Amino acid sequence: MVWEVGEVTFRPEHELHNRRFSRNLGVGLSLSVFIALIFALTVVKITKEGKMKYNADEAVQVEVQ
Amino acid sequence: MMSDIRTYEQPREAGFGDYVQLLKPRVMSLVVFTALVGLLVAPVSVHPVVAMASILFIALGAGASGALNMWWDADIDAVMRRTAKRPVPAGKVEAGEALGLGMALSGISIVMLALASNWLAAGLLTFTIFFYAVIYSMWLKRSTPQNIVIGGAAGAFPPMIGWVAATGSISLEAVLMFALIFMWTPPHFWALALFMKEDYSNAGVPMLTVTHGLRATRKHIWVYTVLLAPVAVGAAFTRIGGPTYLAASLVLNGWFLWGAWRIWHRDDIVAETDNYVVEKLVFRFSLYYLFLHFGALLAEAALRPYGLGGW
């Protein structure tokens, strides 16, 4: 079955298109999860290092006093 | 008028699921579980995000080695009934794609594990991928009946990597978790090979059942199960063990030894007549055996904060 709207023709979706869509969706979701994980890791690492540096600075200040 | 009809067989374009299948998701689930236990039983606290990322990249590395294995073994996978439906022999994914995916995921998983945890864990993951893809798949699998014995090391590394990701070093506990899977692998796969003998024979894979026969394989299963028991029970007396693990391990090893004994003393004709019922039972049990051992280790770690786990 073919729908015609003005000059644009819509063809019914082939099974191949569904498979391509599922593949693109899978890749897209995987990349999104990867990016979110990198972001979360970065936040955790920076926060941890920041805390360690703060503690080290405090220890130095106590020693100086 | 005669019509000239020509048909062209177009290669079936792979879906996302076909690429996931390349990573051997069932093996990956076991890797995730054992690596997670290795990480959680370690005597240090790890940030949940770091822990989750580490486990994910260990699993991804294991998946990458699975894809490399499917690329290399496509010819024999096509011959074996058990593996004929894998994406490459089934014609869903090209062998080159499996190679590309395996190489890319190997690189990503190693670098990311190093950044998430430490370089020792990443180094062990690199060695694991190399061991499974090159030492086992390319070399041992087709050349020696000891393929399973040595190749089992590849599957034994994940809990050790999990432990190293948490602690940054290798200790006795990590070695014992490695040894548990390493010693478990031969009786597990030989039990499978007993009732899948023809598969390996057709593919020309020199499994013990093909090169030395069923009787020798039955004896080997018994010997390796005997050697496995002290390793499994021994872990109970380390920092990661405790009474819960000891009780579980004694029961599981008792049952496994009983099954291996029955396999050893079974007649090949009887086994073929009853369709290898004991061998299939022991094979299935061996999966629970490993799962429950690591589950017991996890239970010990979970009970420890309440003063119930450990000695």
mmCIF file of C-alpha atoms in Angstrom:
data_model
loop_
_atom_site.group_PDB
_atom_site.id
_atom_site.type_symbol
_atom_site.label_atom_id
_atom_site.label_comp_id
_atom_site.label_asym_id
_atom_site.label_seq_id
_atom_site.Cartn_x
_atom_site.Cartn_y
_atom_site.Cartn_z
ATOM 1 C CA MET A 1 0.000 0.000 0.000
ATOM 2 C CA VAL A 2 1.329 3.450 -0.906
ATOM 3 C CA TRP A 3 0.098 6.740 0.548
ATOM 4 C CA GLU A 4 0.475 9.828 -1.520
ATOM 5 C CA VAL A 5 0.410 13.296 0.035
ATOM 6 C CA GLY A 6 1.043 15.971 -2.540
ATOM 7 C CA GLU A 7 4.302 15.061 -4.187
ATOM 8 C CA VAL A 8 5.685 13.095 -1.264
ATOM 9 C CA THR A 9 5.276 9.333 -1.420
ATOM 10 C CA PHE A 10 5.309 7.263 1.758
ATOM 11 C CA ARG A 11 6.253 3.670 1.268
ATOM 12 C CA PRO A 12 5.463 1.069 3.880
ATOM 13 C CA GLU A 13 8.389 0.287 6.158
ATOM 14 C CA HIS A 14 10.449 -2.686 5.170
ATOM 15 C CA GLU A 15 11.627 -5.159 7.808
ATOM 16 C CA LEU A 16 15.141 -3.959 6.980
ATOM 17 C CA HIS A 17 14.270 -0.451 8.179
ATOM 18 C CA ASN A 18 13.029 -1.792 11.496
ATOM 19 C CA ARG A 19 16.266 -3.696 11.929
ATOM 20 C CA ARG A 20 18.356 -0.628 11.077
ATOM 21 C CA PHE A 21 16.312 1.452 13.498
ATOM 22 C CA SER A 22 16.839 -1.098 16.286
ATOM 23 C CA ARG A 23 20.568 -1.056 15.572
ATOM 24 C CA ASN A 24 20.777 2.732 15.584
ATOM 25 C CA LEU A 25 18.713 2.895 18.763
ATOM 26 C CA GLY A 26 20.971 0.314 20.423
ATOM 27 C CA VAL A 27 24.133 2.193 19.452
ATOM 28 C CA GLY A 28 22.590 5.505 20.562
ATOM 29 C CA LEU A 29 21.554 4.154 23.957
ATOM 30 C CA SER A 30 24.947 2.466 24.488
ATOM 31 C CA LEU A 31 26.758 5.718 23.730
ATOM 32 C CA SER A 32 24.427 7.656 26.036
ATOM 33 C CA VAL A 33 25.133 5.231 28.887
ATOM 34 C CA PHE A 34 28.874 5.467 28.161
ATOM 35 C CA ILE A 35 28.819 9.276 28.241
ATOM 36 C CA ALA A 36 26.773 9.314 31.467
ATOM 37 C CA LEU A 37 29.242 6.876 33.043
ATOM 38 C CA ILE A 38 32.275 8.951 32.020
ATOM 39 C CA PHE A 39 30.609 12.052 33.445
ATOM 40 C CA ALA A 40 29.762 10.307 36.737
ATOM 41 C CA LEU A 41 33.306 8.895 36.972
ATOM 42 C CA THR A 42 34.792 12.341 36.363
ATOM 43 C CA VAL A 43 32.640 13.903 39.096
ATOM 44 C CA VAL A 44 33.577 11.151 41.575
ATOM 45 C CA LYS A 45 37.310 11.345 40.790
ATOM 46 C CA ILE A 46 37.453 15.155 40.961
ATOM 47 C CA THR A 47 35.463 15.268 44.204
ATOM 48 C CA LYS A 48 37.682 12.602 45.771
ATOM 49 C CA GLU A 49 40.923 14.308 44.708
ATOM 50 C CA GLY A 50 39.567 17.663 45.861
ATOM 51 C CA LYS A 51 38.809 16.239 49.305
ATOM 52 C CA MET A 52 42.270 14.644 49.534
ATOM 53 C CA LYS A 53 43.939 17.939 48.584
ATOM 54 C CA TYR A 54 41.793 19.842 51.108
ATOM 55 C CA ASN A 55 42.731 17.379 53.874
ATOM 56 C CA ALA A 56 46.426 17.615 52.935
ATOM 57 C CA ASP A 57 46.311 21.431 52.957
ATOM 58 C CA GLU A 58 44.620 21.403 56.365
ATOM 59 C CA ALA A 59 47.293 19.086 57.757
ATOM 60 C CA VAL A 60 50.034 21.432 56.488
ATOM 61 C CA GLN A 61 48.269 24.437 58.058
ATOM 62 C CA VAL A 62 48.017 22.657 61.427
ATOM 63 C CA GLU A 63 51.728 21.818 61.257
ATOM 64 C CA VAL A 64 52.616 25.461 60.462
ATOM 65 C CA GLN A 65 50.529 26.729 63.366
ATOM 66 C CA MET B 1 8.204 -14.485 -24.219
ATOM 67 C CA MET B 2 10.485 -16.048 -21.718
ATOM 68 C CA SER B 3 11.198 -13.938 -18.749
ATOM 69 C CA ASP B 4 14.685 -13.890 -17.418
ATOM 70 C CA ILE B 5 14.390 -13.882 -13.672
ATOM 71 C CA ARG B 6 17.523 -13.552 -11.658
ATOM 72 C CA THR B 7 17.634 -13.620 -7.927
ATOM 73 C CA TYR B 8 20.386 -12.127 -5.903
ATOM 74 C CA GLU B 9 20.926 -13.264 -2.382
ATOM 75 C CA GLN B 10 21.510 -10.155 -0.366
ATOM 76 C CA PRO B 11 23.439 -10.516 2.867
ATOM 77 C CA ARG B 12 21.062 -10.133 5.811
ATOM 78 C CA GLU B 13 21.836 -6.876 7.565
ATOM 79 C CA ALA B 14 22.639 -7.461 11.210
ATOM 80 C CA GLY B 15 20.479 -6.093 14.009
ATOM 81 C CA PHE B 16 21.786 -4.760 17.328
ATOM 82 C CA GLY B 17 21.034 -8.081 19.010
ATOM 83 C CA ASP B 18 23.362 -9.895 16.606
ATOM 84 C CA TYR B 19 26.283 -7.746 17.750
ATOM 85 C CA VAL B 20 25.318 -8.333 21.377
ATOM 86 C CA GLN B 21 25.398 -12.086 20.677
ATOM 87 C CA LEU B 22 29.011 -11.692 19.498
ATOM 88 C CA LEU B 23 29.931 -10.709 23.060
ATOM 89 C CA LYS B 24 28.656 -14.037 24.475
ATOM 90 C CA PRO B 25 26.151 -12.492 26.930
ATOM 91 C CA ARG B 26 25.773 -15.706 28.957
ATOM 92 C CA VAL B 27 29.510 -15.882 29.604
ATOM 93 C CA MET B 28 29.462 -12.146 30.332
ATOM 94 C CA SER B 29 26.797 -12.612 33.008
ATOM 95 C CA LEU B 30 29.068 -15.098 34.812
ATOM 96 C CA VAL B 31 31.995 -12.677 34.428
ATOM 97 C CA VAL B 32 29.917 -9.824 35.867
ATOM 98 C CA PHE B 33 28.894 -11.945 38.834
ATOM 99 C CA THR B 34 32.356 -13.319 39.703
ATOM 100 C CA ALA B 35 34.082 -9.953 39.138
ATOM 101 C CA LEU B 36 31.457 -8.244 41.300
ATOM 102 C CA VAL B 37 32.029 -10.753 44.100
ATOM 103 C CA GLY B 38 35.822 -10.276 43.772
ATOM 104 C CA LEU B 39 35.336 -6.534 44.139
ATOM 105 C CA LEU B 40 32.774 -6.635 46.953
ATOM 106 C CA VAL B 41 34.587 -9.140 49.177
ATOM 107 C CA ALA B 42 37.783 -7.051 49.061
ATOM 108 C CA PRO B 43 38.539 -5.476 52.448
ATOM 109 C CA VAL B 44 38.318 -1.888 51.152
ATOM 110 C CA SER B 45 35.363 0.305 50.320
ATOM 111 C CA VAL B 46 34.966 1.349 46.717
ATOM 112 C CA HIS B 47 32.791 4.220 45.518
ATOM 113 C CA PRO B 48 29.638 2.742 43.901
ATOM 114 C CA VAL B 49 30.239 4.597 40.618
ATOM 115 C CA VAL B 50 33.846 3.369 40.424
ATOM 116 C CA ALA B 51 32.692 -0.173 41.293
ATOM 117 C CA MET B 52 29.949 -0.118 38.664
ATOM 118 C CA ALA B 53 32.279 1.272 35.997
ATOM 119 C CA SER B 54 34.988 -1.284 36.832
ATOM 120 C CA ILE B 55 32.581 -4.223 36.566
ATOM 121 C CA LEU B 56 31.144 -2.869 33.324
ATOM 122 C CA PHE B 57 34.586 -2.549 31.708
ATOM 123 C CA ILE B 58 35.699 -5.989 32.933
ATOM 124 C CA ALA B 59 32.521 -7.415 31.365
ATOM 125 C CA LEU B 60 33.123 -5.433 28.184
ATOM 126 C CA GLY B 61 36.671 -6.823 27.980
ATOM 127 C CA ALA B 62 35.302 -10.354 28.398
ATOM 128 C CA GLY B 63 32.758 -9.625 25.657
ATOM 129 C CA ALA B 64 35.529 -8.328 23.387
ATOM 130 C CA SER B 65 37.481 -11.560 23.810
ATOM 131 C CA GLY B 66 34.272 -13.451 22.981
ATOM 132 C CA ALA B 67 33.921 -11.503 19.715
ATOM 133 C CA LEU B 68 37.570 -12.216 18.833
ATOM 134 C CA ASN B 69 36.965 -15.892 19.563
ATOM 135 C CA MET B 70 33.928 -15.900 17.247
ATOM 136 C CA TRP B 71 35.978 -14.262 14.494
ATOM 137 C CA TRP B 72 38.754 -16.851 14.737
ATOM 138 C CA ASP B 73 36.570 -19.921 15.310
ATOM 139 C CA ALA B 74 33.897 -19.165 12.693
ATOM 140 C CA ASP B 75 34.933 -22.218 10.629
ATOM 141 C CA ILE B 76 34.584 -24.743 13.443
ATOM 142 C CA ASP B 77 31.550 -22.992 14.959
ATOM 143 C CA ALA B 78 29.731 -23.633 11.671
ATOM 144 C CA VAL B 79 30.359 -27.382 11.983
ATOM 145 C CA MET B 80 29.331 -27.747 15.621
ATOM 146 C CA ARG B 81 25.618 -28.066 16.397
ATOM 147 C CA ARG B 82 25.993 -26.115 19.673
ATOM 148 C CA THR B 83 27.600 -23.102 17.975
ATOM 149 C CA ALA B 84 26.202 -23.166 14.412
ATOM 150 C CA LYS B 85 23.648 -20.459 15.206
ATOM 151 C CA ARG B 86 26.255 -17.929 16.362
ATOM 152 C CA PRO B 87 26.100 -14.671 14.363
ATOM 153 C CA VAL B 88 29.171 -15.291 12.159
ATOM 154 C CA PRO B 89 28.508 -18.903 11.062
ATOM 155 C CA ALA B 90 24.786 -18.065 10.704
ATOM 156 C CA GLY B 91 25.729 -15.336 8.201
ATOM 157 C CA LYS B 92 24.248 -12.490 10.236
ATOM 158 C CA VAL B 93 27.545 -10.737 10.916
ATOM 159 C CA GLU B 94 30.717 -10.836 8.838
ATOM 160 C CA ALA B 95 33.832 -12.280 10.443
ATOM 161 C CA GLY B 96 35.689 -8.993 9.853
ATOM 162 C CA GLU B 97 33.031 -7.118 11.800
ATOM 163 C CA ALA B 98 33.510 -9.470 14.752
ATOM 164 C CA LEU B 99 37.262 -8.793 14.586
ATOM 165 C CA GLY B 100 36.726 -5.016 14.425
ATOM 166 C CA LEU B 101 34.231 -5.017 17.287
ATOM 167 C CA GLY B 102 36.488 -7.251 19.389
ATOM 168 C CA MET B 103 39.561 -5.074 18.857
ATOM 169 C CA ALA B 104 37.697 -1.804 19.465
ATOM 170 C CA LEU B 105 35.995 -3.008 22.640
ATOM 171 C CA SER B 106 39.284 -4.485 23.907
ATOM 172 C CA GLY B 107 40.984 -1.085 23.622
ATOM 173 C CA ILE B 108 38.068 0.806 25.167
ATOM 174 C CA SER B 109 37.615 -1.610 28.078
ATOM 175 C CA ILE B 110 41.339 -1.709 28.983
ATOM 176 C CA VAL B 111 41.879 2.066 28.904
ATOM 177 C CA MET B 112 38.625 2.772 30.715
ATOM 178 C CA LEU B 113 39.322 0.186 33.430
ATOM 179 C CA ALA B 114 42.738 1.774 33.991
ATOM 180 C CA LEU B 115 41.127 5.217 34.342
ATOM 181 C CA ALA B 116 38.296 3.955 36.551
ATOM 182 C CA SER B 117 40.407 1.803 38.886
ATOM 183 C CA ASN B 118 44.131 1.174 38.332
ATOM 184 C CA TRP B 119 46.675 -0.017 35.765
ATOM 185 C CA LEU B 120 47.294 -3.390 37.437
ATOM 186 C CA ALA B 121 43.629 -4.319 36.963
ATOM 187 C CA ALA B 122 43.798 -3.057 33.367
ATOM 188 C CA GLY B 123 46.991 -5.067 32.800
ATOM 189 C CA LEU B 124 45.289 -8.225 34.067
ATOM 190 C CA LEU B 125 42.319 -7.549 31.776
ATOM 191 C CA THR B 126 44.707 -7.121 28.824
ATOM 192 C CA PHE B 127 46.364 -10.433 29.659
ATOM 193 C CA THR B 128 42.943 -12.122 29.990
ATOM 194 C CA ILE B 129 41.814 -10.939 26.544
ATOM 195 C CA PHE B 130 45.168 -11.953 25.029
ATOM 196 C CA PHE B 131 45.060 -15.318 26.780
ATOM 197 C CA TYR B 132 41.535 -16.157 25.611
ATOM 198 C CA ALA B 133 41.836 -14.841 22.053
ATOM 199 C CA VAL B 134 45.430 -15.830 21.229
ATOM 200 C CA ILE B 135 46.702 -18.498 23.648
ATOM 201 C CA TYR B 136 43.411 -20.416 23.930
ATOM 202 C CA SER B 137 41.466 -19.762 20.698
ATOM 203 C CA MET B 138 44.312 -19.507 18.183
ATOM 204 C CA TRP B 139 46.783 -21.933 19.697
ATOM 205 C CA LEU B 140 45.635 -24.404 22.357
ATOM 206 C CA LYS B 141 42.079 -25.159 21.268
ATOM 207 C CA ARG B 142 43.075 -26.858 18.028
ATOM 208 C CA SER B 143 46.393 -28.334 19.124
ATOM 209 C CA THR B 144 46.101 -30.091 22.482
ATOM 210 C CA PRO B 145 43.537 -32.038 24.529
ATOM 211 C CA GLN B 146 44.735 -29.956 27.495
ATOM 212 C CA ASN B 147 43.084 -26.915 25.815
ATOM 213 C CA ILE B 148 40.390 -26.655 28.460
ATOM 214 C CA VAL B 149 42.810 -27.083 31.372
ATOM 215 C CA ILE B 150 45.130 -24.221 30.367
ATOM 216 C CA GLY B 151 42.459 -22.136 28.638
ATOM 217 C CA GLY B 152 40.400 -22.180 31.833
ATOM 218 C CA ALA B 153 42.702 -19.469 33.155
ATOM 219 C CA ALA B 154 40.981 -16.909 30.922
ATOM 220 C CA GLY B 155 37.651 -17.477 32.664
ATOM 221 C CA ALA B 156 39.306 -17.531 36.074
ATOM 222 C CA PHE B 157 40.714 -14.010 35.975
ATOM 223 C CA PRO B 158 37.536 -11.862 36.436
ATOM 224 C CA PRO B 159 37.209 -12.199 40.255
ATOM 225 C CA MET B 160 40.925 -11.491 40.573
ATOM 226 C CA ILE B 161 40.547 -8.382 38.393
ATOM 227 C CA GLY B 162 37.574 -7.289 40.525
ATOM 228 C CA TRP B 163 39.685 -7.705 43.673
ATOM 229 C CA VAL B 164 42.640 -5.818 42.145
ATOM 230 C CA ALA B 165 40.320 -3.034 40.925
ATOM 231 C CA ALA B 166 39.326 -2.511 44.563
ATOM 232 C CA THR B 167 42.629 -3.080 46.380
ATOM 233 C CA GLY B 168 45.300 -2.343 43.757
ATOM 234 C CA SER B 169 47.211 -5.542 44.582
ATOM 235 C CA ILE B 170 47.047 -9.342 44.262
ATOM 236 C CA SER B 171 46.679 -11.362 47.450
ATOM 237 C CA LEU B 172 46.073 -14.967 48.551
ATOM 238 C CA GLU B 173 42.285 -14.480 48.455
ATOM 239 C CA ALA B 174 42.410 -13.286 44.840
ATOM 240 C CA VAL B 175 44.600 -16.253 43.888
ATOM 241 C CA LEU B 176 42.181 -18.683 45.589
ATOM 242 C CA MET B 177 39.181 -17.232 43.730
ATOM 243 C CA PHE B 178 41.195 -17.615 40.512
ATOM 244 C CA ALA B 179 42.122 -21.204 41.444
ATOM 245 C CA LEU B 180 38.508 -22.079 42.216
ATOM 246 C CA ILE B 181 37.353 -21.278 38.662
ATOM 247 C CA PHE B 182 40.571 -22.607 37.110
ATOM 248 C CA MET B 183 40.161 -26.037 38.730
ATOM 249 C CA TRP B 184 36.401 -26.084 38.141
ATOM 250 C CA THR B 185 36.651 -25.499 34.373
ATOM 251 C CA PRO B 186 38.038 -28.924 33.280
ATOM 252 C CA PRO B 187 35.407 -31.145 34.972
ATOM 253 C CA HIS B 188 32.675 -28.726 33.874
ATOM 254 C CA PHE B 189 33.656 -28.766 30.186
ATOM 255 C CA TRP B 190 34.610 -32.437 30.079
ATOM 256 C CA ALA B 191 31.154 -33.344 31.443
ATOM 257 C CA LEU B 192 29.745 -31.334 28.507
ATOM 258 C CA ALA B 193 32.185 -32.950 26.059
ATOM 259 C CA LEU B 194 31.000 -36.431 27.099
ATOM 260 C CA PHE B 195 27.543 -35.854 25.662
ATOM 261 C CA MET B 196 28.700 -33.466 22.886
ATOM 262 C CA LYS B 197 31.535 -35.730 21.723
ATOM 263 C CA GLU B 198 30.450 -35.832 18.093
ATOM 264 C CA ASP B 199 30.353 -32.053 17.840
ATOM 265 C CA TYR B 200 34.032 -31.728 18.761
ATOM 266 C CA SER B 201 34.974 -34.744 16.687
ATOM 267 C CA ASN B 202 33.285 -33.336 13.539
ATOM 268 C CA ALA B 203 35.006 -29.983 14.037
ATOM 269 C CA GLY B 204 38.396 -31.613 14.552
ATOM 270 C CA VAL B 205 38.833 -30.051 17.986
ATOM 271 C CA PRO B 206 41.141 -32.334 19.993
ATOM 272 C CA MET B 207 39.019 -32.564 23.118
ATOM 273 C CA LEU B 208 40.030 -35.249 25.570
ATOM 274 C CA THR B 209 36.942 -37.269 24.557
ATOM 275 C CA VAL B 210 38.177 -37.334 20.947
ATOM 276 C CA THR B 211 41.898 -37.956 21.518
ATOM 277 C CA HIS B 212 41.856 -40.236 24.579
ATOM 278 C CA GLY B 213 38.303 -41.605 24.597
ATOM 279 C CA LEU B 214 35.434 -41.481 27.057
ATOM 280 C CA ARG B 215 37.007 -43.714 29.719
ATOM 281 C CA ALA B 216 40.058 -41.473 30.107
ATOM 282 C CA THR B 217 37.811 -38.376 30.186
ATOM 283 C CA ARG B 218 35.672 -39.890 32.961
ATOM 284 C CA LYS B 219 38.813 -40.551 35.014
ATOM 285 C CA HIS B 220 40.094 -37.010 34.383
ATOM 286 C CA ILE B 221 36.775 -35.539 35.589
ATOM 287 C CA TRP B 222 37.132 -37.478 38.849
ATOM 288 C CA VAL B 223 40.798 -36.470 39.366
ATOM 289 C CA TYR B 224 40.165 -32.768 38.710
ATOM 290 C CA THR B 225 37.108 -32.738 40.978
ATOM 291 C CA VAL B 226 39.236 -34.253 43.761
ATOM 292 C CA LEU B 227 41.870 -31.540 43.192
ATOM 293 C CA LEU B 228 39.190 -28.836 43.109
ATOM 294 C CA ALA B 229 37.699 -29.701 46.513
ATOM 295 C CA PRO B 230 40.612 -28.581 48.753
ATOM 296 C CA VAL B 231 40.965 -25.324 46.795
ATOM 297 C CA ALA B 232 37.255 -24.545 47.201
ATOM 298 C CA VAL B 233 37.081 -25.542 50.863
ATOM 299 C CA GLY B 234 40.458 -23.905 51.602
ATOM 300 C CA ALA B 235 39.081 -20.476 50.702
ATOM 301 C CA ALA B 236 36.818 -20.796 53.768
ATOM 302 C CA PHE B 237 39.824 -20.306 56.065
ATOM 303 C CA THR B 238 40.956 -16.989 54.569
ATOM 304 C CA ARG B 239 39.756 -13.414 55.186
ATOM 305 C CA ILE B 240 36.923 -13.820 52.663
ATOM 306 C CA GLY B 241 35.632 -17.123 54.090
ATOM 307 C CA GLY B 242 33.585 -18.025 57.138
ATOM 308 C CA PRO B 243 31.161 -20.621 58.521
ATOM 309 C CA THR B 244 28.462 -19.955 55.909
ATOM 310 C CA TYR B 245 30.915 -20.415 53.058
ATOM 311 C CA LEU B 246 32.473 -23.481 54.710
ATOM 312 C CA ALA B 247 29.090 -25.193 55.136
ATOM 313 C CA ALA B 248 28.051 -24.381 51.551
ATOM 314 C CA SER B 249 31.402 -25.490 50.164
ATOM 315 C CA LEU B 250 31.385 -28.814 52.035
ATOM 316 C CA VAL B 251 27.897 -29.672 50.785
ATOM 317 C CA LEU B 252 28.604 -28.567 47.198
ATOM 318 C CA ASN B 253 31.945 -30.375 46.994
ATOM 319 C CA GLY B 254 30.433 -33.508 48.507
ATOM 320 C CA TRP B 255 27.776 -33.492 45.825
ATOM 321 C CA PHE B 256 30.221 -32.689 43.025
ATOM 322 C CA LEU B 257 32.566 -35.497 44.151
ATOM 323 C CA TRP B 258 29.638 -37.908 44.262
ATOM 324 C CA GLY B 259 28.628 -36.885 40.719
ATOM 325 C CA ALA B 260 32.201 -37.175 39.419
ATOM 326 C CA TRP B 261 32.531 -40.599 41.078
ATOM 327 C CA ARG B 262 29.344 -41.751 39.338
ATOM 328 C CA ILE B 263 30.603 -40.432 35.998
ATOM 329 C CA TRP B 264 33.913 -42.266 36.466
ATOM 330 C CA HIS B 265 32.218 -45.577 37.247
ATOM 331 C CA ARG B 266 29.623 -45.406 34.506
ATOM 332 C CA ASP B 267 29.727 -47.658 31.529
ATOM 333 C CA ASP B 268 29.815 -45.889 28.142
ATOM 334 C CA ILE B 269 27.105 -48.131 26.685
ATOM 335 C CA VAL B 270 24.795 -47.523 29.651
ATOM 336 C CA ALA B 271 25.441 -43.777 29.384
ATOM 337 C CA GLU B 272 24.562 -43.769 25.692
ATOM 338 C CA THR B 273 21.422 -45.804 26.358
ATOM 339 C CA ASP B 274 20.081 -43.399 28.975
ATOM 340 C CA ASN B 275 21.176 -40.373 26.906
ATOM 341 C CA TYR B 276 23.947 -39.313 29.317
ATOM 342 C CA VAL B 277 21.521 -38.467 32.094
ATOM 343 C CA VAL B 278 24.189 -38.411 34.847
ATOM 344 C CA GLU B 279 26.687 -36.439 32.749
ATOM 345 C CA LYS B 280 24.019 -33.841 31.910
ATOM 346 C CA LEU B 281 22.990 -33.631 35.559
ATOM 347 C CA VAL B 282 26.587 -33.090 36.729
ATOM 348 C CA PHE B 283 27.161 -30.503 33.996
ATOM 349 C CA ARG B 284 24.103 -28.510 35.105
ATOM 350 C CA PHE B 285 25.037 -28.913 38.754
ATOM 351 C CA SER B 286 28.560 -27.631 38.086
ATOM 352 C CA LEU B 287 27.064 -24.288 37.024
ATOM 353 C CA TYR B 288 25.183 -24.035 40.338
ATOM 354 C CA TYR B 289 28.358 -25.164 42.109
ATOM 355 C CA LEU B 290 30.295 -22.122 40.936
ATOM 356 C CA PHE B 291 27.407 -19.705 41.334
ATOM 357 C CA LEU B 292 26.710 -20.846 44.901
ATOM 358 C CA HIS B 293 30.378 -20.728 45.947
ATOM 359 C CA PHE B 294 30.655 -17.104 44.887
ATOM 360 C CA GLY B 295 27.200 -16.430 46.336
ATOM 361 C CA ALA B 296 28.421 -17.781 49.691
ATOM 362 C CA LEU B 297 31.481 -15.500 49.555
ATOM 363 C CA LEU B 298 29.150 -12.573 48.920
ATOM 364 C CA ALA B 299 26.929 -13.663 51.829
ATOM 365 C CA GLU B 300 29.971 -13.673 54.134
ATOM 366 C CA ALA B 301 30.849 -10.122 53.061
ATOM 367 C CA ALA B 302 27.233 -8.984 53.488
ATOM 368 C CA LEU B 303 26.948 -10.523 56.981
ATOM 369 C CA ARG B 304 30.304 -9.173 58.201
ATOM 370 C CA PRO B 305 29.037 -5.651 59.156
ATOM 371 C CA TYR B 306 26.502 -7.325 61.487
ATOM 372 C CA GLY B 307 29.190 -9.422 63.171
ATOM 373 C CA LEU B 308 27.885 -12.616 61.546
ATOM 374 C CA GLY B 309 30.255 -13.167 58.610
ATOM 375 C CA GLY B 310 33.839 -14.372 58.766
ATOM 376 C CA TRP B 311 35.577 -16.132 61.640
#
